[in-house]
Amino acid sequence: MVRKQISKILRASKAAESLVECTEDKNARPLSLSGHVGFDSLPDQLVNKSTNQGFCFNILCIGETGIGKSTLMDTLFNTNFENFESSHFEPKVKLRAQTYDLQESNVRLKLTIVNTVGFGDQMNKQESYQHVVDYIDTQFESYLQEELKIKRSLHNYHDSRIHACLYFIAPSGHSLKSLDLVTMKKLDSKVNIIPVIAKADTISKSELHKFKIKIMSELVSNGVQIYQFPVDDETVSKINTAMNGHLPFAVVGSTEEVKIGNKMVKARQYPWGVVQVENENHCDFVKLREMLICVNMEDLREQTHTRHYELYRRCKLEEMGFKDTNPESKPVSLQETYEAKRQEFLGELQRREEEMRQMFVQRVKEKEMELKEAERDLQGKFEQLKRLHSEEKGKLDDKRRSLEDEINTFNKKKAAADLLQGQSFTNSNSNAKKDKDRKNSGFM
């Protein structure tokens, strides 16, 4: 079945390429072969080559914590992936990507599951979807950078672009949350959105039917473009048309097995009964698995490349200035565009160089003026200090002279006093001697 699906896809792709080539070359003439040549084995060659190379498929699961994203992934691929418990108290939304190598029959699949941890748990809801948008753009940018390399290796490049986005809607039975509408509106041009109602066994069938209608009505009224299963291929148009009418899928996930009759089936057991995961009367799990994996996996990969990635690539190249036509609507080669952008860049560089030079000259002039002004201020302060110093010096000289005069006067007074004191001492000695002589003469 897988080989048949791959062969059909590759034949359709090759036929489209041949149609393009024949359309471009109008002079090609159809010819009939008179015998077997062998190029009818080309689709088989492509199938074998693709099978040997393997395939990759990347799924983004968006939904609030505890809504059942990991359980549904385990149920979809019938295995147990590595799961981590998360709380409702994450400071910001984290995207956790895990890659696994799966093999079924002789087909190898590199599956990447990206889970949004803490989605919708923050007060600022804008940060919830912004992290998801940034992650998807980052994967597009990585692929674009690989494409733009001179020496590319796309044949062994791990393509991390998101091929399918399973958006998990809480089974409230009322309407979509504003965060759901805003997030899907931001993502519908970047990824293939497939809305699913998680834990669909918590509401009745009548409520579920009304809830589906309400969801689709809100998506249409808000202009949200979800992924529609393709109906242009006649081999799958009938089933895809029917499945488009079942969107959004109401799913139940479970890895536990319960014995029903004589066989074990994946189910959820409740006191009131058993919900079988793979019973289409109980939920849409089988429809989701059939549409996502068995029928439209290659279309999801192709839509990611030809629609979402091409839109991102075109916008990025236009931002860089690359265009296919000039203002006269004439084709422009990449070399011409590159040379034009190079000249524009050089002109802009010279203009900025001149602006920076002028700015530098202006700054130098301003700095010179500031330095001259500071020099004048310093000179003025120096003159003022010099004048104050001269005044203080004059005052000190006056005080020094006054002090010298006082010292001279004091010395003169001291000398006079010493002279008077000497004369007085001499007179007293003379008088004493006379008295002594007089006394001595009296006794004699």
Short mmCIF file of C-alpha atoms in Angstrom, two decimals:
data_model
loop_
_atom_site.label_atom_id
_atom_site.label_comp_id
_atom_site.label_asym_id
_atom_site.label_seq_id
_atom_site.Cartn_x
_atom_site.Cartn_y
_atom_site.Cartn_z
CA MET A 1 0.00 0.00 0.00
CA VAL A 2 2.82 2.36 0.88
CA ARG A 3 4.65 1.52 -2.34
CA LYS A 4 1.48 2.14 -4.34
CA GLN A 5 0.94 5.50 -2.65
CA ILE A 6 4.54 6.58 -3.23
CA SER A 7 4.41 5.44 -6.84
CA LYS A 8 1.22 7.33 -7.45
CA ILE A 9 2.59 10.53 -5.93
CA LEU A 10 5.86 10.34 -7.82
CA ARG A 11 4.11 9.59 -11.11
CA ALA A 12 1.82 12.56 -10.59
CA SER A 13 4.78 14.76 -9.75
CA LYS A 14 6.74 13.57 -12.77
CA ALA A 15 3.74 14.04 -15.03
CA ALA A 16 3.39 17.59 -13.79
CA GLU A 17 7.07 18.27 -14.51
CA SER A 18 6.70 16.78 -17.99
CA LEU A 19 3.64 18.93 -18.59
CA VAL A 20 5.58 22.03 -17.58
CA GLU A 21 8.44 21.12 -19.88
CA CYS A 22 6.09 20.47 -22.80
CA THR A 23 4.32 23.75 -22.11
CA GLU A 24 7.61 25.64 -22.15
CA ASP A 25 8.80 23.95 -25.32
CA LYS A 26 5.95 24.48 -27.81
CA ASN A 27 7.99 23.04 -30.68
CA ALA A 28 8.08 19.53 -29.14
CA ARG A 29 6.30 16.96 -31.30
CA PRO A 30 4.59 13.83 -29.95
CA LEU A 31 5.90 10.59 -31.36
CA SER A 32 4.78 6.99 -31.06
CA LEU A 33 7.27 4.22 -30.30
CA SER A 34 7.51 1.18 -32.54
CA GLY A 35 8.96 -0.95 -29.78
CA HIS A 36 9.82 -1.17 -26.07
CA VAL A 37 12.48 1.29 -24.89
CA GLY A 38 12.37 0.94 -21.13
CA PHE A 39 11.83 4.41 -19.66
CA ASP A 40 8.44 3.26 -18.39
CA SER A 41 10.39 1.92 -15.40
CA LEU A 42 11.32 5.47 -14.37
CA PRO A 43 8.55 5.70 -11.70
CA ASP A 44 9.82 2.46 -10.18
CA GLN A 45 13.34 3.87 -10.15
CA LEU A 46 12.09 6.97 -8.36
CA VAL A 47 10.16 4.85 -5.87
CA ASN A 48 13.22 2.75 -5.08
CA LYS A 49 15.42 5.83 -4.73
CA SER A 50 12.93 7.56 -2.45
CA THR A 51 12.48 4.43 -0.37
CA ASN A 52 16.24 4.11 0.10
CA GLN A 53 16.60 7.76 1.08
CA GLY A 54 13.70 7.63 3.50
CA PHE A 55 11.20 10.36 4.33
CA CYS A 56 10.75 12.98 7.02
CA PHE A 57 7.57 14.29 8.57
CA ASN A 58 7.27 16.99 11.25
CA ILE A 59 4.20 17.52 13.42
CA LEU A 60 3.54 20.52 15.64
CA CYS A 61 1.12 19.92 18.52
CA ILE A 62 -0.46 23.07 19.95
CA GLY A 63 -2.74 22.96 22.95
CA GLU A 64 -2.98 23.70 26.62
CA THR A 65 -1.19 21.60 29.20
CA GLY A 66 -2.90 18.28 29.96
CA ILE A 67 -5.16 18.26 26.94
CA GLY A 68 -3.74 14.96 25.65
CA LYS A 69 -1.18 15.90 22.98
CA SER A 70 1.43 13.30 23.94
CA THR A 71 -1.13 10.55 24.39
CA LEU A 72 -2.60 11.16 20.95
CA MET A 73 0.86 11.03 19.34
CA ASP A 74 1.57 7.70 21.04
CA THR A 75 -1.77 6.39 19.83
CA LEU A 76 -1.34 7.67 16.26
CA PHE A 77 1.99 5.96 15.68
CA ASN A 78 1.32 2.96 17.89
CA THR A 79 4.41 3.45 20.02
CA ASN A 80 5.59 5.15 23.20
CA PHE A 81 7.48 8.37 22.60
CA GLU A 82 9.62 10.03 25.21
CA ASN A 83 7.25 12.27 27.14
CA PHE A 84 7.96 14.83 29.86
CA GLU A 85 5.46 16.02 32.41
CA SER A 86 4.87 19.76 32.51
CA SER A 87 3.01 22.03 34.90
CA HIS A 88 0.71 25.00 34.42
CA PHE A 89 3.29 27.36 35.94
CA GLU A 90 5.78 27.70 33.12
CA PRO A 91 7.13 31.28 32.89
CA LYS A 92 6.93 31.21 29.09
CA VAL A 93 6.00 28.92 26.22
CA LYS A 94 8.69 26.40 25.31
CA LEU A 95 8.77 24.35 22.13
CA ARG A 96 10.28 20.93 22.69
CA ALA A 97 11.25 19.08 19.51
CA GLN A 98 12.07 15.36 19.54
CA THR A 99 13.09 13.35 16.48
CA TYR A 100 12.59 9.61 16.08
CA ASP A 101 13.51 7.07 13.40
CA LEU A 102 10.55 4.84 12.55
CA GLN A 103 10.30 1.98 10.08
CA GLU A 104 7.26 0.23 8.67
CA SER A 105 7.87 -2.55 6.15
CA ASN A 106 10.79 -1.20 4.09
CA VAL A 107 9.86 2.48 4.46
CA ARG A 108 11.91 4.58 6.90
CA LEU A 109 10.41 7.74 8.37
CA LYS A 110 12.25 10.38 10.39
CA LEU A 111 9.47 11.79 12.56
CA THR A 112 9.82 15.01 14.54
CA ILE A 113 7.19 15.90 17.12
CA VAL A 114 7.22 19.47 18.42
CA ASN A 115 5.24 20.03 21.59
CA THR A 116 4.23 23.40 23.03
CA VAL A 117 4.94 23.37 26.75
CA GLY A 118 3.03 25.90 28.86
CA PHE A 119 0.87 27.17 25.97
CA GLY A 120 -1.81 29.59 27.21
CA ASP A 121 -0.69 29.51 30.85
CA GLN A 122 0.78 33.02 30.92
CA MET A 123 -0.99 36.29 31.65
CA ASN A 124 0.30 37.85 28.44
CA LYS A 125 -1.34 35.68 25.77
CA GLN A 126 0.57 37.34 22.93
CA GLU A 127 3.75 35.63 24.08
CA SER A 128 2.00 32.26 23.74
CA TYR A 129 1.56 32.38 19.98
CA GLN A 130 4.62 34.55 19.28
CA HIS A 131 7.00 31.81 20.38
CA VAL A 132 5.27 29.37 18.02
CA VAL A 133 5.44 31.81 15.10
CA ASP A 134 9.12 32.47 15.74
CA TYR A 135 9.88 28.75 15.85
CA ILE A 136 8.19 28.08 12.49
CA ASP A 137 9.97 31.05 10.89
CA THR A 138 13.28 29.82 12.29
CA GLN A 139 12.84 26.46 10.55
CA PHE A 140 11.99 28.22 7.26
CA GLU A 141 15.04 30.45 7.66
CA SER A 142 17.32 27.46 8.27
CA TYR A 143 16.11 25.79 5.08
CA LEU A 144 16.43 29.04 3.12
CA GLN A 145 20.01 29.53 4.32
CA GLU A 146 20.84 25.99 3.22
CA GLU A 147 19.30 26.70 -0.18
CA LEU A 148 21.28 29.90 -0.62
CA LYS A 149 24.62 28.26 0.08
CA ILE A 150 27.06 27.92 -2.80
CA LYS A 151 27.74 24.32 -1.86
CA ARG A 152 24.38 22.88 -0.88
CA SER A 153 23.62 19.49 0.61
CA LEU A 154 19.84 19.36 0.58
CA HIS A 155 19.84 15.63 -0.17
CA ASN A 156 21.03 14.83 3.35
CA TYR A 157 19.77 17.99 5.06
CA HIS A 158 17.41 17.35 7.97
CA ASP A 159 14.31 19.25 6.95
CA SER A 160 12.82 20.63 10.17
CA ARG A 161 9.98 22.62 8.57
CA ILE A 162 6.60 21.90 10.13
CA HIS A 163 4.41 19.84 7.77
CA ALA A 164 1.28 19.53 9.90
CA CYS A 165 -0.03 21.46 12.90
CA LEU A 166 -2.51 19.60 15.08
CA TYR A 167 -4.34 22.30 16.99
CA PHE A 168 -5.98 20.82 20.08
CA ILE A 169 -9.26 22.47 21.05
CA ALA A 170 -10.61 22.06 24.56
CA PRO A 171 -13.99 20.23 24.59
CA SER A 172 -15.90 23.11 26.15
CA GLY A 173 -18.91 22.72 23.88
CA HIS A 174 -19.36 26.49 23.62
CA SER A 175 -16.95 28.35 21.35
CA LEU A 176 -13.29 28.86 20.60
CA LYS A 177 -11.13 30.87 22.97
CA SER A 178 -9.79 34.17 21.73
CA LEU A 179 -6.25 32.76 22.04
CA ASP A 180 -7.20 29.88 19.72
CA LEU A 181 -8.56 32.22 17.06
CA VAL A 182 -5.61 34.61 17.26
CA THR A 183 -3.04 31.80 17.17
CA MET A 184 -4.63 30.02 14.21
CA LYS A 185 -4.96 33.31 12.35
CA LYS A 186 -1.25 34.01 12.87
CA LEU A 187 -0.29 30.50 11.73
CA ASP A 188 -2.63 29.75 8.81
CA SER A 189 -0.20 31.24 6.25
CA LYS A 190 2.79 29.44 7.75
CA VAL A 191 1.64 25.89 8.42
CA ASN A 192 -1.07 23.35 7.57
CA ILE A 193 -3.53 23.61 10.46
CA ILE A 194 -5.69 20.58 11.28
CA PRO A 195 -8.02 21.37 14.21
CA VAL A 196 -8.91 18.50 16.52
CA ILE A 197 -11.25 18.41 19.49
CA ALA A 198 -9.36 16.68 22.27
CA LYS A 199 -10.94 14.37 24.85
CA ALA A 200 -14.11 14.19 22.78
CA ASP A 201 -15.55 11.55 25.13
CA THR A 202 -16.29 14.24 27.71
CA ILE A 203 -19.24 15.68 25.77
CA SER A 204 -22.29 14.04 24.25
CA LYS A 205 -22.71 13.36 20.53
CA SER A 206 -25.37 16.03 20.07
CA GLU A 207 -23.22 18.64 21.83
CA LEU A 208 -20.20 17.50 19.84
CA HIS A 209 -22.03 17.96 16.54
CA LYS A 210 -23.13 21.48 17.50
CA PHE A 211 -19.62 22.26 18.75
CA LYS A 212 -18.10 21.26 15.40
CA ILE A 213 -20.51 23.50 13.52
CA LYS A 214 -19.80 26.37 15.92
CA ILE A 215 -16.04 25.96 15.50
CA MET A 216 -16.16 25.93 11.70
CA SER A 217 -18.48 28.94 11.70
CA GLU A 218 -16.10 30.91 13.92
CA LEU A 219 -13.11 29.96 11.79
CA VAL A 220 -14.84 31.12 8.62
CA SER A 221 -16.12 34.35 10.15
CA ASN A 222 -12.64 35.19 11.45
CA GLY A 223 -10.95 34.37 8.14
CA VAL A 224 -8.87 31.47 9.47
CA GLN A 225 -7.68 29.18 6.67
CA ILE A 226 -7.31 25.61 7.90
CA TYR A 227 -5.88 22.77 5.84
CA GLN A 228 -8.36 21.26 3.41
CA PHE A 229 -7.70 17.73 2.18
CA PRO A 230 -7.03 17.89 -1.59
CA VAL A 231 -9.81 16.85 -3.94
CA ASP A 232 -8.02 17.36 -7.28
CA ASP A 233 -6.68 13.78 -7.36
CA GLU A 234 -9.50 11.52 -8.49
CA THR A 235 -8.12 8.56 -6.56
CA VAL A 236 -8.64 10.29 -3.19
CA SER A 237 -11.09 13.07 -4.06
CA LYS A 238 -14.12 11.15 -2.82
CA ILE A 239 -12.74 10.25 0.60
CA ASN A 240 -11.10 13.65 1.06
CA THR A 241 -14.33 15.44 0.20
CA ALA A 242 -16.14 13.39 2.80
CA MET A 243 -13.42 13.95 5.39
CA ASN A 244 -13.42 17.72 4.85
CA GLY A 245 -17.00 17.63 6.08
CA HIS A 246 -15.92 15.99 9.34
CA LEU A 247 -13.49 18.74 10.35
CA PRO A 248 -12.60 19.37 13.10
CA PHE A 249 -11.93 15.77 14.10
CA ALA A 250 -13.16 14.77 17.55
CA VAL A 251 -10.53 12.40 18.90
CA VAL A 252 -9.79 10.27 21.92
CA GLY A 253 -6.29 8.98 22.62
CA SER A 254 -5.27 6.03 24.71
CA THR A 255 -2.43 3.50 24.80
CA GLU A 256 -4.20 1.23 27.26
CA GLU A 257 -5.79 -1.95 25.93
CA VAL A 258 -9.14 -3.28 27.09
CA LYS A 259 -10.60 -6.63 26.22
CA ILE A 260 -13.76 -6.27 24.15
CA GLY A 261 -15.23 -9.62 23.23
CA ASN A 262 -12.37 -11.83 22.12
CA LYS A 263 -9.83 -9.15 21.22
CA MET A 264 -7.83 -6.42 22.89
CA VAL A 265 -8.49 -2.88 21.67
CA LYS A 266 -7.16 0.55 22.60
CA ALA A 267 -9.82 2.17 24.72
CA ARG A 268 -10.64 4.23 27.76
CA GLN A 269 -12.62 2.47 30.44
CA TYR A 270 -15.07 4.36 32.62
CA PRO A 271 -17.57 3.25 35.24
CA TRP A 272 -20.35 3.85 32.73
CA GLY A 273 -18.71 2.05 29.81
CA VAL A 274 -15.78 1.79 27.40
CA VAL A 275 -14.74 4.31 24.72
CA GLN A 276 -12.93 2.53 21.88
CA VAL A 277 -10.30 4.69 20.24
CA GLU A 278 -10.47 2.94 16.86
CA ASN A 279 -14.26 2.68 16.75
CA GLU A 280 -15.58 5.32 14.34
CA ASN A 281 -18.88 5.36 16.18
CA HIS A 282 -17.09 6.56 19.30
CA CYS A 283 -14.64 9.14 17.92
CA ASP A 284 -12.83 10.35 14.76
CA PHE A 285 -9.42 8.93 15.61
CA VAL A 286 -9.41 6.52 12.67
CA LYS A 287 -10.39 9.32 10.30
CA LEU A 288 -7.57 11.51 11.58
CA ARG A 289 -4.99 8.76 11.25
CA GLU A 290 -6.20 7.83 7.78
CA MET A 291 -6.16 11.42 6.53
CA LEU A 292 -2.95 12.49 8.26
CA ILE A 293 -0.75 9.46 7.65
CA CYS A 294 -2.20 7.05 5.07
CA VAL A 295 -3.68 9.41 2.45
CA ASN A 296 -2.38 12.98 2.69
CA MET A 297 1.04 12.87 4.32
CA GLU A 298 2.82 13.59 1.03
CA ASP A 299 0.39 16.40 0.20
CA LEU A 300 1.08 17.98 3.58
CA ARG A 301 4.81 17.87 2.83
CA GLU A 302 4.23 19.29 -0.64
CA GLN A 303 1.93 22.07 0.62
CA THR A 304 4.55 23.04 3.19
CA HIS A 305 7.18 23.42 0.48
CA THR A 306 5.18 24.86 -2.41
CA ARG A 307 2.87 27.14 -0.45
CA HIS A 308 4.06 28.09 3.01
CA TYR A 309 7.80 27.93 2.47
CA GLU A 310 7.57 29.61 -0.95
CA LEU A 311 5.57 32.45 0.61
CA TYR A 312 8.21 32.89 3.31
CA ARG A 313 11.02 32.65 0.75
CA ARG A 314 9.41 35.20 -1.57
CA CYS A 315 8.85 37.67 1.26
CA LYS A 316 12.42 37.33 2.50
CA LEU A 317 13.92 37.73 -0.98
CA GLU A 318 11.71 40.75 -1.66
CA GLU A 319 12.89 42.26 1.62
CA MET A 320 16.43 41.76 0.36
CA GLY A 321 15.49 43.59 -2.86
CA PHE A 322 15.33 40.66 -5.29
CA LYS A 323 12.57 40.80 -7.89
CA ASP A 324 11.66 38.85 -11.00
CA THR A 325 10.72 41.91 -13.07
CA ASN A 326 11.79 45.52 -13.31
CA PRO A 327 9.40 48.51 -13.18
CA GLU A 328 8.76 47.98 -16.94
CA SER A 329 7.59 44.40 -16.19
CA LYS A 330 10.58 42.96 -18.00
CA PRO A 331 12.39 39.90 -16.63
CA VAL A 332 15.40 40.64 -14.51
CA SER A 333 18.16 38.11 -13.99
CA LEU A 334 19.57 37.35 -10.58
CA GLN A 335 22.94 38.75 -11.67
CA GLU A 336 21.38 42.08 -12.67
CA THR A 337 19.50 42.26 -9.39
CA TYR A 338 22.65 41.42 -7.48
CA GLU A 339 24.68 44.08 -9.31
CA ALA A 340 21.95 46.65 -8.76
CA LYS A 341 21.78 45.82 -5.06
CA ARG A 342 25.58 45.85 -4.89
CA GLN A 343 25.74 49.33 -6.43
CA GLU A 344 22.94 50.47 -4.17
CA PHE A 345 24.77 49.06 -1.20
CA LEU A 346 28.05 50.71 -2.22
CA GLY A 347 26.25 54.02 -2.72
CA GLU A 348 24.59 53.68 0.66
CA LEU A 349 27.95 52.77 2.17
CA GLN A 350 29.60 55.85 0.66
CA ARG A 351 26.73 58.02 1.81
CA ARG A 352 27.01 56.71 5.33
CA GLU A 353 30.78 57.08 5.17
CA GLU A 354 30.37 60.73 4.19
CA GLU A 355 27.78 61.24 6.93
CA MET A 356 30.10 59.67 9.48
CA ARG A 357 33.02 61.77 8.23
CA GLN A 358 31.00 64.96 8.46
CA MET A 359 29.72 63.91 11.84
CA PHE A 360 33.30 63.23 12.93
CA VAL A 361 34.46 66.65 11.68
CA GLN A 362 31.52 68.29 13.44
CA ARG A 363 32.29 66.41 16.63
CA VAL A 364 35.97 67.43 16.39
CA LYS A 365 34.97 71.07 15.93
CA GLU A 366 32.58 70.89 18.84
CA LYS A 367 35.28 69.26 20.95
CA GLU A 368 37.79 71.94 19.94
CA MET A 369 35.32 74.64 20.90
CA GLU A 370 34.73 72.92 24.23
CA LEU A 371 38.48 72.65 24.82
CA LYS A 372 39.03 76.32 23.88
CA GLU A 373 36.20 77.36 26.16
CA ALA A 374 37.69 75.26 28.94
CA GLU A 375 41.11 76.79 28.21
CA ARG A 376 39.66 80.30 28.46
CA ASP A 377 37.98 79.39 31.73
CA LEU A 378 41.24 77.99 33.06
CA GLN A 379 43.14 81.08 31.89
CA GLY A 380 40.60 83.32 33.58
CA LYS A 381 40.86 81.31 36.78
CA PHE A 382 44.66 81.46 36.52
CA GLU A 383 44.63 85.26 36.10
CA GLN A 384 42.24 85.56 39.01
CA LEU A 385 44.42 83.35 41.18
CA LYS A 386 47.50 85.29 40.05
CA ARG A 387 45.83 88.56 40.99
CA LEU A 388 44.76 87.17 44.36
CA HIS A 389 48.28 85.89 44.88
CA SER A 390 49.73 89.28 44.06
CA GLU A 391 47.31 91.00 46.44
CA GLU A 392 48.07 88.51 49.20
CA LYS A 393 51.79 88.95 48.56
CA GLY A 394 51.45 92.75 48.82
CA LYS A 395 49.54 92.39 52.08
CA LEU A 396 52.21 90.03 53.42
CA ASP A 397 54.98 92.48 52.40
CA ASP A 398 53.17 95.31 54.18
CA LYS A 399 52.77 93.18 57.28
CA ARG A 400 56.44 92.13 57.05
CA ARG A 401 57.59 95.77 56.84
CA SER A 402 55.31 96.76 59.68
CA LEU A 403 56.64 93.89 61.72
CA GLU A 404 60.24 94.87 60.94
CA ASP A 405 59.50 98.44 62.03
CA GLU A 406 58.00 97.14 65.24
CA ILE A 407 61.04 94.95 65.78
CA ASN A 408 63.41 97.91 65.18
CA THR A 409 61.44 100.11 67.55
CA PHE A 410 61.41 97.32 70.13
CA ASN A 411 65.19 96.85 69.75
CA LYS A 412 65.78 100.57 70.18
CA LYS A 413 63.61 100.69 73.27
CA LYS A 414 65.37 97.62 74.61
CA ALA A 415 68.79 99.17 74.00
CA ALA A 416 67.73 102.39 75.73
CA ALA A 417 66.34 100.41 78.63
CA ASP A 418 69.53 98.38 78.88
CA LEU A 419 71.58 101.63 78.81
CA LEU A 420 69.49 103.19 81.55
CA GLN A 421 69.67 100.04 83.58
CA GLY A 422 73.50 100.00 83.18
CA GLN A 423 73.81 103.63 84.24
CA SER A 424 71.55 103.02 87.20
CA PHE A 425 73.61 100.00 88.26
CA THR A 426 76.83 102.02 87.92
CA ASN A 427 75.44 104.90 90.00
CA SER A 428 74.24 102.52 92.69
CA ASN A 429 77.65 100.86 92.87
CA SER A 430 79.33 104.28 93.10
CA ASN A 431 77.02 105.40 95.88
CA ALA A 432 77.58 102.16 97.75
CA LYS A 433 81.34 102.60 97.55
CA LYS A 434 81.11 106.20 98.82
CA ASP A 435 78.98 105.09 101.72
CA LYS A 436 81.46 102.35 102.57
CA ASP A 437 84.36 104.75 102.39
CA ARG A 438 82.51 107.20 104.55
CA LYS A 439 81.79 104.54 107.11
CA ASN A 440 85.34 103.38 107.13
CA SER A 441 86.66 106.96 107.63
CA GLY A 442 84.29 107.52 110.56
CA PHE A 443 85.53 104.53 112.45
CA MET A 444 89.03 105.60 112.04
#
